[in-house]
Short mmCIF file of C-alpha atoms and ligand atoms in Angstrom, two decimals:
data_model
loop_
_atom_site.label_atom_id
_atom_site.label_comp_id
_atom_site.label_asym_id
_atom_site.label_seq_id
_atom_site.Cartn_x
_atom_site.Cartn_y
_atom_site.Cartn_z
CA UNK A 64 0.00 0.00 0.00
CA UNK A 65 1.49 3.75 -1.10
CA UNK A 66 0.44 5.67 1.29
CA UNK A 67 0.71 9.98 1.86
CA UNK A 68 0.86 11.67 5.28
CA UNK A 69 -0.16 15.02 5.07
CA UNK A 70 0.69 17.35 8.06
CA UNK A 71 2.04 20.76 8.99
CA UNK A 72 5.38 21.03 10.95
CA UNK A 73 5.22 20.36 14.51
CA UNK A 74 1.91 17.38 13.86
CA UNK A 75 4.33 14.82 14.38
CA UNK A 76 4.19 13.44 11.30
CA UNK A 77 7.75 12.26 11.29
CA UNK A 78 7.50 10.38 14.20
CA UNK A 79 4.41 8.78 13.57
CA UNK A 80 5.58 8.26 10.21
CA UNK A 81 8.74 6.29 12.03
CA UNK A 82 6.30 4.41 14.04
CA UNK A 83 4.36 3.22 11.01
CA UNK A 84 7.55 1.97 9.38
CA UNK A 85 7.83 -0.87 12.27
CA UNK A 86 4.36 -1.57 12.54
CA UNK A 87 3.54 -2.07 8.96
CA UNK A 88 7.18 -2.68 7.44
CA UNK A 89 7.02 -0.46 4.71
CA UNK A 90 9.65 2.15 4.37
CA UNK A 91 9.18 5.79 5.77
CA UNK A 92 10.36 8.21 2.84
CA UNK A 93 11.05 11.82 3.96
CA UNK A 94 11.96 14.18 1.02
CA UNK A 95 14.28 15.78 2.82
CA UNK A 96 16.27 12.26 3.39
CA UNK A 97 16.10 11.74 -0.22
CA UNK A 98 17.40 15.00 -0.91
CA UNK A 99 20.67 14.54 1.60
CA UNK A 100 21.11 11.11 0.37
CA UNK A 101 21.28 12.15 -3.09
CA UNK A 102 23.79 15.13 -2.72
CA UNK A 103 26.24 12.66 -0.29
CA UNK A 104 26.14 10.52 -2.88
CA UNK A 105 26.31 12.85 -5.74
CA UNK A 106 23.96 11.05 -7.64
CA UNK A 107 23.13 12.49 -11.38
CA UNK A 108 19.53 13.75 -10.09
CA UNK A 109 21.15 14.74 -6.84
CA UNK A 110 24.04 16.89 -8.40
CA UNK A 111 20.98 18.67 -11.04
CA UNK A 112 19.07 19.64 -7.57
CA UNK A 113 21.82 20.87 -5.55
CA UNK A 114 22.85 23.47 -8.24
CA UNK A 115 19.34 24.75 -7.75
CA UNK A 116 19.67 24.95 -4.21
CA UNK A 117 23.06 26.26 -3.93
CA UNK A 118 21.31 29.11 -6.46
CA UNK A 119 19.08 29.48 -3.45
CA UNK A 120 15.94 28.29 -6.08
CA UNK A 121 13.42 25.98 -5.41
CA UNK A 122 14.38 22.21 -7.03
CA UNK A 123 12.02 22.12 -9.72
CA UNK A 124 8.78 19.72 -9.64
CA UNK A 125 10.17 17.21 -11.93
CA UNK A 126 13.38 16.66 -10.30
CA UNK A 127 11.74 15.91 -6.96
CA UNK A 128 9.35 13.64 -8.97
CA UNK A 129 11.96 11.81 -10.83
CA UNK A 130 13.64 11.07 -7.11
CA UNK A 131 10.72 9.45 -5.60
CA UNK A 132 9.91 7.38 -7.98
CA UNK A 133 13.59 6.27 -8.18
CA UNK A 134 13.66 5.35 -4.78
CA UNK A 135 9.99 3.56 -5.11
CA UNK A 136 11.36 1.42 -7.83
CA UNK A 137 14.07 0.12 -5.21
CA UNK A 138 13.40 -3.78 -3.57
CA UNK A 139 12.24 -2.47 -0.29
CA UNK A 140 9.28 -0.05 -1.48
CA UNK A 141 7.52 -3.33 -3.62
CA UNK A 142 5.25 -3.67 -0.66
CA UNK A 143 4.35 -0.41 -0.26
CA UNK A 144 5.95 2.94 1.08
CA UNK A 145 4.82 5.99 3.59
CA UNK A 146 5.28 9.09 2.18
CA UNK A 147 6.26 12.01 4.26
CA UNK A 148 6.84 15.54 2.89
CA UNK A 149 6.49 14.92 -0.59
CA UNK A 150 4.23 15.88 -2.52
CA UNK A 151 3.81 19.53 -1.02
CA UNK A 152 1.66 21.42 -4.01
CA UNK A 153 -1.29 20.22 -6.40
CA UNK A 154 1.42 20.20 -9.15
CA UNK A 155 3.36 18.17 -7.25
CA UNK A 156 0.75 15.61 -6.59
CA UNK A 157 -0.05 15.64 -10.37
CA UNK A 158 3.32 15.36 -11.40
CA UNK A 159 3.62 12.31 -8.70
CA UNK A 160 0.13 10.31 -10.27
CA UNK A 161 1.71 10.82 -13.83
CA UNK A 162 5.08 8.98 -12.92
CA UNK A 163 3.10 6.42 -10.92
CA UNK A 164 0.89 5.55 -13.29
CA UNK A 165 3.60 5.56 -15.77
CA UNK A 166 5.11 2.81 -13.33
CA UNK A 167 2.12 1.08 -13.52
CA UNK A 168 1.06 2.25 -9.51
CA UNK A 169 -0.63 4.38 -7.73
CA UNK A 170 -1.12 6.17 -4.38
CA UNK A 171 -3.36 4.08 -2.42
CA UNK A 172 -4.50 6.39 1.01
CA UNK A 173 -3.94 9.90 2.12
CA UNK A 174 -3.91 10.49 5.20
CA UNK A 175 -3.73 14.07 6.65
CA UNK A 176 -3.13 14.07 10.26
CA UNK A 177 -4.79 17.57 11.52
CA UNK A 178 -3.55 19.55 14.23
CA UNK A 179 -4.87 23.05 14.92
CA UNK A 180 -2.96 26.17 14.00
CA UNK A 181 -2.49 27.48 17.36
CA UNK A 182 -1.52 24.15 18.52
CA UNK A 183 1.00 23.93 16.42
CA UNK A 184 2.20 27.53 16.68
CA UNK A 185 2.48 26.29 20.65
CA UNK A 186 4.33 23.29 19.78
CA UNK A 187 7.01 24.74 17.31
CA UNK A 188 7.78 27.85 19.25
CA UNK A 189 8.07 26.19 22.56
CA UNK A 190 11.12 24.19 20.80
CA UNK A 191 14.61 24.18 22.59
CA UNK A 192 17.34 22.39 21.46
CA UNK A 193 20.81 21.99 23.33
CA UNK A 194 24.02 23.32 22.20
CA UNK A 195 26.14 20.37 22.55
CA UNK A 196 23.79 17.31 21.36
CA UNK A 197 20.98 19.22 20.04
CA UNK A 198 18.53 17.03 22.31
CA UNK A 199 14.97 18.42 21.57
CA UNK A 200 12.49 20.01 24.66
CA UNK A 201 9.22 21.82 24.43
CA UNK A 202 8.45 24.56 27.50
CA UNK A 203 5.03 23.71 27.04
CA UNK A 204 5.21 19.33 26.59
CA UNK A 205 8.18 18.30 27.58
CA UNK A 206 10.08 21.04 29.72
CA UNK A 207 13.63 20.88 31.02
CA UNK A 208 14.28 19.81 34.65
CA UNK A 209 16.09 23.07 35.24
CA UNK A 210 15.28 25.68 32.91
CA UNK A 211 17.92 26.90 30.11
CA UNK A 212 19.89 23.43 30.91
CA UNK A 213 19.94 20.01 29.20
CA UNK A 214 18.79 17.33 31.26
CA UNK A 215 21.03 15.09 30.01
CA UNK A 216 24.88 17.10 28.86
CA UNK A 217 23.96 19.82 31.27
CA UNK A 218 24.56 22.21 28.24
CA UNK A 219 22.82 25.51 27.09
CA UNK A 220 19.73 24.96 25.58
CA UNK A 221 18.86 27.71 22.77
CA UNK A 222 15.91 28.75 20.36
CA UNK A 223 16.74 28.18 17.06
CA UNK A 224 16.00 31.29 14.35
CA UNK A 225 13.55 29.05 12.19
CA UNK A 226 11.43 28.51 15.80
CA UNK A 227 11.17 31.93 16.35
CA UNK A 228 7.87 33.19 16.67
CA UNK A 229 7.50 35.00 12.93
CA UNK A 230 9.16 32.15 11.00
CA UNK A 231 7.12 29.59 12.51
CA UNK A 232 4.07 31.78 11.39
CA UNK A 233 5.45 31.96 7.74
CA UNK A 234 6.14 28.40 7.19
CA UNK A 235 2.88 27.37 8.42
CA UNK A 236 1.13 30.18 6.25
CA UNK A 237 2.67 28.20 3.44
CA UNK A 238 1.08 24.73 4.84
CA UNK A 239 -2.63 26.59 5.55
CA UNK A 240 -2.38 28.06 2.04
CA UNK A 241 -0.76 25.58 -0.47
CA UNK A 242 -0.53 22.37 1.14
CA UNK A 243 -3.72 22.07 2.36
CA UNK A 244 -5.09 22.10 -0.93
CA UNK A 245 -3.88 18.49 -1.52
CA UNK A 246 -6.46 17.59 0.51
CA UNK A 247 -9.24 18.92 -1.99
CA UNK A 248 -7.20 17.27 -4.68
CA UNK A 249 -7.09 13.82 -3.17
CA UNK A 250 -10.28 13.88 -1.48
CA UNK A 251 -11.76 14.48 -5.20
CA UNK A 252 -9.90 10.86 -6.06
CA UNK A 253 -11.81 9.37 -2.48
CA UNK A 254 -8.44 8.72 -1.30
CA UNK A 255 -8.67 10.86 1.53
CA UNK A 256 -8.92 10.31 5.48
CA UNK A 257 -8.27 12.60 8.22
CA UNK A 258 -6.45 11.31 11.48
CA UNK A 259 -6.78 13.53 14.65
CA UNK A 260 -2.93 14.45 15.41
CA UNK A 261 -4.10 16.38 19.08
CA UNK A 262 -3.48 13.40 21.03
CA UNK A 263 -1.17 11.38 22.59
CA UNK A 264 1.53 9.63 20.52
CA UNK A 265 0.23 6.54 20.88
CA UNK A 266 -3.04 7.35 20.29
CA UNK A 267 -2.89 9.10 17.09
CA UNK A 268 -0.79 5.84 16.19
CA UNK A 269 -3.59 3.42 17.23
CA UNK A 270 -5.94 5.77 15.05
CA UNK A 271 -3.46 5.94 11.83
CA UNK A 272 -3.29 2.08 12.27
CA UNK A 273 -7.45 2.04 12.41
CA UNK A 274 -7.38 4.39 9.77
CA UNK A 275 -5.60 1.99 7.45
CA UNK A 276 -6.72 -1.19 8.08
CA UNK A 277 -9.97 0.11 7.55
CA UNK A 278 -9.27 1.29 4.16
ZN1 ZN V 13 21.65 17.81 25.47
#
């Protein structure tokens, strides 16, 4: 089964994402794994995107496309694969059905995992990482014992610039806006479910798991 997760920054979708890899044994693909992986290895498709990016331009639709599908024609994805992060736009998404289909596949179940904006907005700008390990806490979730210090190096813990309050609001202005219009697109193809992502971990886990068994 090729399944999408949709979801803003800070809705867990990573980690849930992570978690469905072991329970269902299909690979987790983040875009922005395939994109490392492909300039450390200085693959053809990987060497075309990084000139774009070192240009400080957007890696064009079909380059993107063109890396998915390369890594969904390797021997672990026959089974199936969880997207995460990819595709982003309604060009995207067309772009993605057109090379699938071309491959003779096809994206199975969407699944956008909703979290309200202020929750997130809560989540993302509460985020402190620490100076020497960059170990991850949240004022508001999951606080450190002593404030300012890492629980576990006893280093500084800092705010990082893309956290701050005004570039957390423009990245998920770009998720509200443009992303969230994938859901229109693949809810017109009845491919479309919506998990609640303000829960517990293991909750919203049980409920993707529900979610595709069910489908
Ligand atoms: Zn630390």
């Amino acid at each position: 089964m090729n399944i999408i997760l949709i979801g803003a920054q800070g809705s867990g979708k990573g980690t849930q994402a992570e978690l469905l890899e072991k329970a269902l044994g299909v690979p987790h693909v983040a875009s922005s794994d395939l994109f490392r992986k492909a300039f450390d290895e200085k693959t053809e498709l990987g060497l075309k995107a990084k000139a774009y990016v070192d240009r400080g331009e957007l890696v064009p639709d079909d380059l993107t496309v063109a890396m998915v599908l390369g890594r969904l024609e390797e021997p672990d994805c026959r089974n199936g694969v969880i997207l995460d992060g990819f595709p982003r736009t309604v060009a995207q998404a067309q772009a993605l059905d057109k090379g699938l289909q071309e491959a003779g596949r096809q994206i199975d179940l969407v699944i956008y995992l909703n979290v309200p904006r202020e929750e997130l907005l809560s989540r993302l700008s509460g985020r402190y990482i620490c100076r020497a390990n960059q170990h991850v806490y949240n004022v508001h979730s999951h606080p450190p014992k002593v404030p300012g210090v890492c629980d576990l190096d006893g280093s500084e813990l800092y705010q990082r610039s893309d956290d701050t309050g005004e570039a957390v609001q423009r990245r998920l202005d770009i998720f509200f806006n443009e992303t969230i219009q994938l859901l229109d697109y693949y809810g017109g193809q009845h491919k479309l479910r919506e998990v609640n992502g303000n829960q517990q971990i293991d909750q919203v886990q049980a409920d993707l798991l529900k979610t595709i068994q069910e489908s």
